[in-house]
Coordinates of C-alpha atoms in Angstrom, one line a residue:
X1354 CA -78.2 -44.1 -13.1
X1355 CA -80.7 -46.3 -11.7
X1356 CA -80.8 -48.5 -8.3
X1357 CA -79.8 -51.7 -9.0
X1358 CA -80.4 -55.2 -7.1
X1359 CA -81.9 -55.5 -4.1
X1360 CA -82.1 -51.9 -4.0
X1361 CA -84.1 -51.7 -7.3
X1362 CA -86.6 -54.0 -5.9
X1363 CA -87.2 -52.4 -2.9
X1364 CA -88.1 -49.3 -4.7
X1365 CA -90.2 -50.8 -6.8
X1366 CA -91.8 -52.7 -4.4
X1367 CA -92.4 -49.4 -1.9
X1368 CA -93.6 -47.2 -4.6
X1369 CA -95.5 -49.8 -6.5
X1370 CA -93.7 -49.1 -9.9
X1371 CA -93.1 -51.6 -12.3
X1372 CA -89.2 -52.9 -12.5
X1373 CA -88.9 -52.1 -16.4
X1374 CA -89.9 -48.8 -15.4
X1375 CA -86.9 -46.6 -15.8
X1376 CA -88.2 -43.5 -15.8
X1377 CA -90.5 -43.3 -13.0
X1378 CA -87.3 -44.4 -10.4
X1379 CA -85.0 -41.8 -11.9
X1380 CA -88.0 -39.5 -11.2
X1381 CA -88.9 -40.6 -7.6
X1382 CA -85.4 -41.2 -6.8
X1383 CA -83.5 -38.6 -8.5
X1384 CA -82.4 -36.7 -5.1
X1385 CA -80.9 -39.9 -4.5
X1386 CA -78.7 -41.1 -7.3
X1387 CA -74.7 -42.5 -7.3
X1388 CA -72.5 -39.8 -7.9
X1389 CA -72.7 -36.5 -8.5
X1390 CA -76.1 -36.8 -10.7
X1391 CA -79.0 -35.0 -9.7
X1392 CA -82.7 -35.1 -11.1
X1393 CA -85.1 -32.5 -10.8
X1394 CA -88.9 -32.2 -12.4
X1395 CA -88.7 -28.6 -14.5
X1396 CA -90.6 -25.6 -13.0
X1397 CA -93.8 -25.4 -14.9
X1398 CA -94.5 -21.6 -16.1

């Protein structure tokens, strides 16, 4: 689900987030996945 590339490496380099690090893209970048895929933090109650 992840950016890939060139893209991946932009992202990484903008948001200063290592490239292994899966999980922080998917949740800085999850409004903007391929597809139909969405990612949203959960509402803390």
């Amino acid at each position: 689900m992840c950016s890939e590339g060139w893209l991946r490496h932009t992202q990484c380099f903008q948001q200063v987030i290592h490239p292994d690090g899966e999980l922080t893209l998917l949740e800085n970048n999850g409004q903007d996945l391929t597809g139909a895929v969405t990612i949203e933090p959960i509402a803390e109650y």
